[in-house]
Amino acid sequence: MNRIIQNVLLSFAMAASVSAWYSQADFSIMNIKLLTVPVFFLIVYGLSLVIAEDVRNAFKKVLWFDKREDKRPIWQVGVGIIFFFAQIGFVETFARSLMQFNLGGMPLYIIFSFMNAFLLTVIYEEVFYVEEKVAKQYKFKKLK
């Protein structure tokens, strides 16, 4: 279930990013909407669902996830990034009107996405993260 949720969110983030890039283009196919959802987004979302697992595995290889003794910090960062970019992609694709608000020069949707990603990562970790506990060998001295 953990991998499925991560793959769906990752593919959503990829599709939303690509859709946001091309939404301002003058091509008419980019602006066709089906129930307020861009058709281009649906096509890219379907394609990114196919490659989401490969993208996750590529990042694991690049970051040497399997070779690390303590996998928890890099796992938290990876899940947090997925949540962050999924929220950013949602705003850029479906709620562009929220992009105009600023807080001291920083776009407000980025601040909220960062805070939400942090909280969601903590909650998600409590639900899904399984720490592999390795039994340590202790040597005891013989008592006389």
PDB file of C-alpha atoms in Angstrom:
ATOM      1  CA  MET A   1       0.000   0.000   0.000  1.00  0.00           C
ATOM      2  CA  ASN A   2       2.910   2.320   0.812  1.00  0.00           C
ATOM      3  CA  ARG A   3       4.421   1.940  -2.661  1.00  0.00           C
ATOM      4  CA  ILE A   4       1.064   2.397  -4.382  1.00  0.00           C
ATOM      5  CA  ILE A   5       0.376   5.668  -2.562  1.00  0.00           C
ATOM      6  CA  GLN A   6       3.888   6.950  -3.308  1.00  0.00           C
ATOM      7  CA  ASN A   7       3.613   5.971  -6.984  1.00  0.00           C
ATOM      8  CA  VAL A   8       0.206   7.640  -7.383  1.00  0.00           C
ATOM      9  CA  LEU A   9       1.427  10.855  -5.735  1.00  0.00           C
ATOM     10  CA  LEU A  10       4.661  10.830  -7.720  1.00  0.00           C
ATOM     11  CA  SER A  11       2.827  10.339 -11.003  1.00  0.00           C
ATOM     12  CA  PHE A  12       0.393  13.113 -10.038  1.00  0.00           C
ATOM     13  CA  ALA A  13       3.322  15.446  -9.347  1.00  0.00           C
ATOM     14  CA  MET A  14       4.975  14.575 -12.661  1.00  0.00           C
ATOM     15  CA  ALA A  15       1.749  14.997 -14.646  1.00  0.00           C
ATOM     16  CA  ALA A  16       0.881  18.261 -12.920  1.00  0.00           C
ATOM     17  CA  SER A  17       4.354  19.664 -13.567  1.00  0.00           C
ATOM     18  CA  VAL A  18       4.270  18.799 -17.261  1.00  0.00           C
ATOM     19  CA  SER A  19       0.717  20.119 -17.575  1.00  0.00           C
ATOM     20  CA  ALA A  20       1.662  23.362 -15.843  1.00  0.00           C
ATOM     21  CA  TRP A  21       4.588  23.850 -18.215  1.00  0.00           C
ATOM     22  CA  TYR A  22       2.435  23.460 -21.293  1.00  0.00           C
ATOM     23  CA  SER A  23      -0.788  25.044 -20.024  1.00  0.00           C
ATOM     24  CA  GLN A  24       0.296  28.499 -21.175  1.00  0.00           C
ATOM     25  CA  ALA A  25       1.214  27.273 -24.653  1.00  0.00           C
ATOM     26  CA  ASP A  26      -0.776  28.405 -27.671  1.00  0.00           C
ATOM     27  CA  PHE A  27      -1.519  24.856 -28.759  1.00  0.00           C
ATOM     28  CA  SER A  28      -5.264  24.277 -28.693  1.00  0.00           C
ATOM     29  CA  ILE A  29      -4.926  20.656 -27.552  1.00  0.00           C
ATOM     30  CA  MET A  30      -3.343  21.834 -24.295  1.00  0.00           C
ATOM     31  CA  ASN A  31      -6.442  23.822 -23.356  1.00  0.00           C
ATOM     32  CA  ILE A  32      -9.115  21.135 -23.853  1.00  0.00           C
ATOM     33  CA  LYS A  33     -10.798  20.377 -20.532  1.00  0.00           C
ATOM     34  CA  LEU A  34     -12.996  17.512 -19.433  1.00  0.00           C
ATOM     35  CA  LEU A  35     -15.016  18.495 -16.337  1.00  0.00           C
ATOM     36  CA  THR A  36     -12.446  21.228 -15.538  1.00  0.00           C
ATOM     37  CA  VAL A  37      -9.578  18.705 -15.730  1.00  0.00           C
ATOM     38  CA  PRO A  38      -7.155  19.286 -18.630  1.00  0.00           C
ATOM     39  CA  VAL A  39      -7.152  16.334 -21.028  1.00  0.00           C
ATOM     40  CA  PHE A  40      -3.400  16.716 -21.452  1.00  0.00           C
ATOM     41  CA  PHE A  41      -3.042  16.179 -17.686  1.00  0.00           C
ATOM     42  CA  LEU A  42      -5.022  12.928 -17.884  1.00  0.00           C
ATOM     43  CA  ILE A  43      -2.858  11.617 -20.718  1.00  0.00           C
ATOM     44  CA  VAL A  44       0.400  12.483 -18.964  1.00  0.00           C
ATOM     45  CA  TYR A  45      -0.949  11.102 -15.673  1.00  0.00           C
ATOM     46  CA  GLY A  46      -1.643   7.758 -17.318  1.00  0.00           C
ATOM     47  CA  LEU A  47       1.846   7.652 -18.803  1.00  0.00           C
ATOM     48  CA  SER A  48       3.509   8.694 -15.561  1.00  0.00           C
ATOM     49  CA  LEU A  49       1.672   5.959 -13.630  1.00  0.00           C
ATOM     50  CA  VAL A  50       3.530   3.487 -15.824  1.00  0.00           C
ATOM     51  CA  ILE A  51       6.973   4.922 -15.068  1.00  0.00           C
ATOM     52  CA  ALA A  52       6.491   6.008 -11.434  1.00  0.00           C
ATOM     53  CA  GLU A  53       8.006   2.839  -9.948  1.00  0.00           C
ATOM     54  CA  ASP A  54      11.047   3.136 -12.221  1.00  0.00           C
ATOM     55  CA  VAL A  55      11.508   6.784 -11.222  1.00  0.00           C
ATOM     56  CA  ARG A  56      11.386   5.852  -7.523  1.00  0.00           C
ATOM     57  CA  ASN A  57      13.906   3.048  -8.061  1.00  0.00           C
ATOM     58  CA  ALA A  58      16.211   5.374 -10.001  1.00  0.00           C
ATOM     59  CA  PHE A  59      16.211   7.863  -7.128  1.00  0.00           C
ATOM     60  CA  LYS A  60      16.911   5.038  -4.687  1.00  0.00           C
ATOM     61  CA  LYS A  61      19.962   4.025  -6.735  1.00  0.00           C
ATOM     62  CA  VAL A  62      21.220   7.590  -7.086  1.00  0.00           C
ATOM     63  CA  LEU A  63      20.891   8.219  -3.341  1.00  0.00           C
ATOM     64  CA  TRP A  64      22.322   4.766  -2.427  1.00  0.00           C
ATOM     65  CA  PHE A  65      19.235   3.968  -0.398  1.00  0.00           C
ATOM     66  CA  ASP A  66      19.962   0.237  -0.108  1.00  0.00           C
ATOM     67  CA  LYS A  67      23.553   0.787   1.057  1.00  0.00           C
ATOM     68  CA  ARG A  68      22.656   3.067   3.956  1.00  0.00           C
ATOM     69  CA  GLU A  69      22.607   1.703   7.460  1.00  0.00           C
ATOM     70  CA  ASP A  70      19.907   4.105   8.635  1.00  0.00           C
ATOM     71  CA  LYS A  71      17.313   4.372   5.874  1.00  0.00           C
ATOM     72  CA  ARG A  72      14.836   6.429   7.881  1.00  0.00           C
ATOM     73  CA  PRO A  73      16.146   9.984   7.173  1.00  0.00           C
ATOM     74  CA  ILE A  74      16.372   9.503   3.410  1.00  0.00           C
ATOM     75  CA  TRP A  75      12.968   7.779   3.406  1.00  0.00           C
ATOM     76  CA  GLN A  76      11.460  10.792   5.214  1.00  0.00           C
ATOM     77  CA  VAL A  77      13.032  13.222   2.760  1.00  0.00           C
ATOM     78  CA  GLY A  78      11.777  11.220  -0.219  1.00  0.00           C
ATOM     79  CA  VAL A  79       8.216  11.000   1.059  1.00  0.00           C
ATOM     80  CA  GLY A  80       8.264  14.682   2.024  1.00  0.00           C
ATOM     81  CA  ILE A  81       9.420  15.699  -1.443  1.00  0.00           C
ATOM     82  CA  ILE A  82       6.664  13.631  -3.039  1.00  0.00           C
ATOM     83  CA  PHE A  83       4.023  15.322  -0.857  1.00  0.00           C
ATOM     84  CA  PHE A  84       5.533  18.770  -1.485  1.00  0.00           C
ATOM     85  CA  PHE A  85       5.650  18.490  -5.260  1.00  0.00           C
ATOM     86  CA  ALA A  86       2.190  16.921  -5.458  1.00  0.00           C
ATOM     87  CA  GLN A  87       0.752  19.954  -3.668  1.00  0.00           C
ATOM     88  CA  ILE A  88       2.763  22.403  -5.763  1.00  0.00           C
ATOM     89  CA  GLY A  89       1.621  20.629  -8.924  1.00  0.00           C
ATOM     90  CA  PHE A  90      -2.001  20.746  -7.808  1.00  0.00           C
ATOM     91  CA  VAL A  91      -1.876  24.515  -7.330  1.00  0.00           C
ATOM     92  CA  GLU A  92      -0.014  25.115 -10.593  1.00  0.00           C
ATOM     93  CA  THR A  93      -2.414  22.959 -12.602  1.00  0.00           C
ATOM     94  CA  PHE A  94      -5.814  23.331 -10.989  1.00  0.00           C
ATOM     95  CA  ALA A  95      -5.719  26.453  -8.800  1.00  0.00           C
ATOM     96  CA  ARG A  96      -3.548  29.006 -10.561  1.00  0.00           C
ATOM     97  CA  SER A  97      -5.454  31.827  -8.890  1.00  0.00           C
ATOM     98  CA  LEU A  98      -3.772  30.885  -5.583  1.00  0.00           C
ATOM     99  CA  MET A  99      -0.332  31.591  -7.059  1.00  0.00           C
ATOM    100  CA  GLN A 100      -0.704  35.365  -6.775  1.00  0.00           C
ATOM    101  CA  PHE A 101      -0.600  35.613  -2.971  1.00  0.00           C
ATOM    102  CA  ASN A 102       2.775  36.414  -1.365  1.00  0.00           C
ATOM    103  CA  LEU A 103       4.131  36.460   2.157  1.00  0.00           C
ATOM    104  CA  GLY A 104       7.121  38.767   2.283  1.00  0.00           C
ATOM    105  CA  GLY A 105       8.058  38.026  -1.315  1.00  0.00           C
ATOM    106  CA  MET A 106       7.661  34.238  -1.045  1.00  0.00           C
ATOM    107  CA  PRO A 107       4.635  32.722  -2.808  1.00  0.00           C
ATOM    108  CA  LEU A 108       2.152  31.645  -0.157  1.00  0.00           C
ATOM    109  CA  TYR A 109       1.267  28.359  -1.880  1.00  0.00           C
ATOM    110  CA  ILE A 110       4.897  27.223  -1.538  1.00  0.00           C
ATOM    111  CA  ILE A 111       4.905  28.017   2.185  1.00  0.00           C
ATOM    112  CA  PHE A 112       1.668  26.110   2.782  1.00  0.00           C
ATOM    113  CA  SER A 113       2.869  23.203   0.661  1.00  0.00           C
ATOM    114  CA  PHE A 114       6.069  22.965   2.678  1.00  0.00           C
ATOM    115  CA  MET A 115       4.236  23.021   6.012  1.00  0.00           C
ATOM    116  CA  ASN A 116       1.671  20.481   4.817  1.00  0.00           C
ATOM    117  CA  ALA A 117       4.377  18.219   3.416  1.00  0.00           C
ATOM    118  CA  PHE A 118       6.157  18.243   6.762  1.00  0.00           C
ATOM    119  CA  LEU A 119       3.001  17.349   8.681  1.00  0.00           C
ATOM    120  CA  LEU A 120       1.919  14.732   6.150  1.00  0.00           C
ATOM    121  CA  THR A 121       5.360  13.122   6.268  1.00  0.00           C
ATOM    122  CA  VAL A 122       5.187  12.782  10.047  1.00  0.00           C
ATOM    123  CA  ILE A 123       1.686  11.284   9.891  1.00  0.00           C
ATOM    124  CA  TYR A 124       2.575   9.043   6.949  1.00  0.00           C
ATOM    125  CA  GLU A 125       5.680   7.806   8.756  1.00  0.00           C
ATOM    126  CA  GLU A 126       3.660   6.820  11.802  1.00  0.00           C
ATOM    127  CA  VAL A 127       1.302   4.802   9.609  1.00  0.00           C
ATOM    128  CA  PHE A 128       3.595   3.193   7.035  1.00  0.00           C
ATOM    129  CA  TYR A 129       7.259   3.259   8.042  1.00  0.00           C
ATOM    130  CA  VAL A 130       8.499  -0.084   9.320  1.00  0.00           C
ATOM    131  CA  GLU A 131      11.896   0.006  10.918  1.00  0.00           C
ATOM    132  CA  GLU A 132      13.920  -3.131  10.498  1.00  0.00           C
ATOM    133  CA  LYS A 133      15.136  -4.020  13.930  1.00  0.00           C
ATOM    134  CA  VAL A 134      18.351  -5.957  13.985  1.00  0.00           C
ATOM    135  CA  ALA A 135      19.081  -7.960  17.075  1.00  0.00           C
ATOM    136  CA  LYS A 136      22.432  -6.892  18.437  1.00  0.00           C
ATOM    137  CA  GLN A 137      24.752  -9.419  19.953  1.00  0.00           C
ATOM    138  CA  TYR A 138      25.925  -8.558  23.436  1.00  0.00           C
ATOM    139  CA  LYS A 139      28.811 -10.265  25.153  1.00  0.00           C
ATOM    140  CA  PHE A 140      28.508 -10.735  28.841  1.00  0.00           C
ATOM    141  CA  LYS A 141      31.325 -11.269  31.248  1.00  0.00           C
ATOM    142  CA  LYS A 142      31.199 -14.327  33.397  1.00  0.00           C
ATOM    143  CA  LEU A 143      30.538 -13.529  36.999  1.00  0.00           C
ATOM    144  CA  LYS A 144      32.806 -15.245  39.510  1.00  0.00           C
TER     145      LYS A 144
END
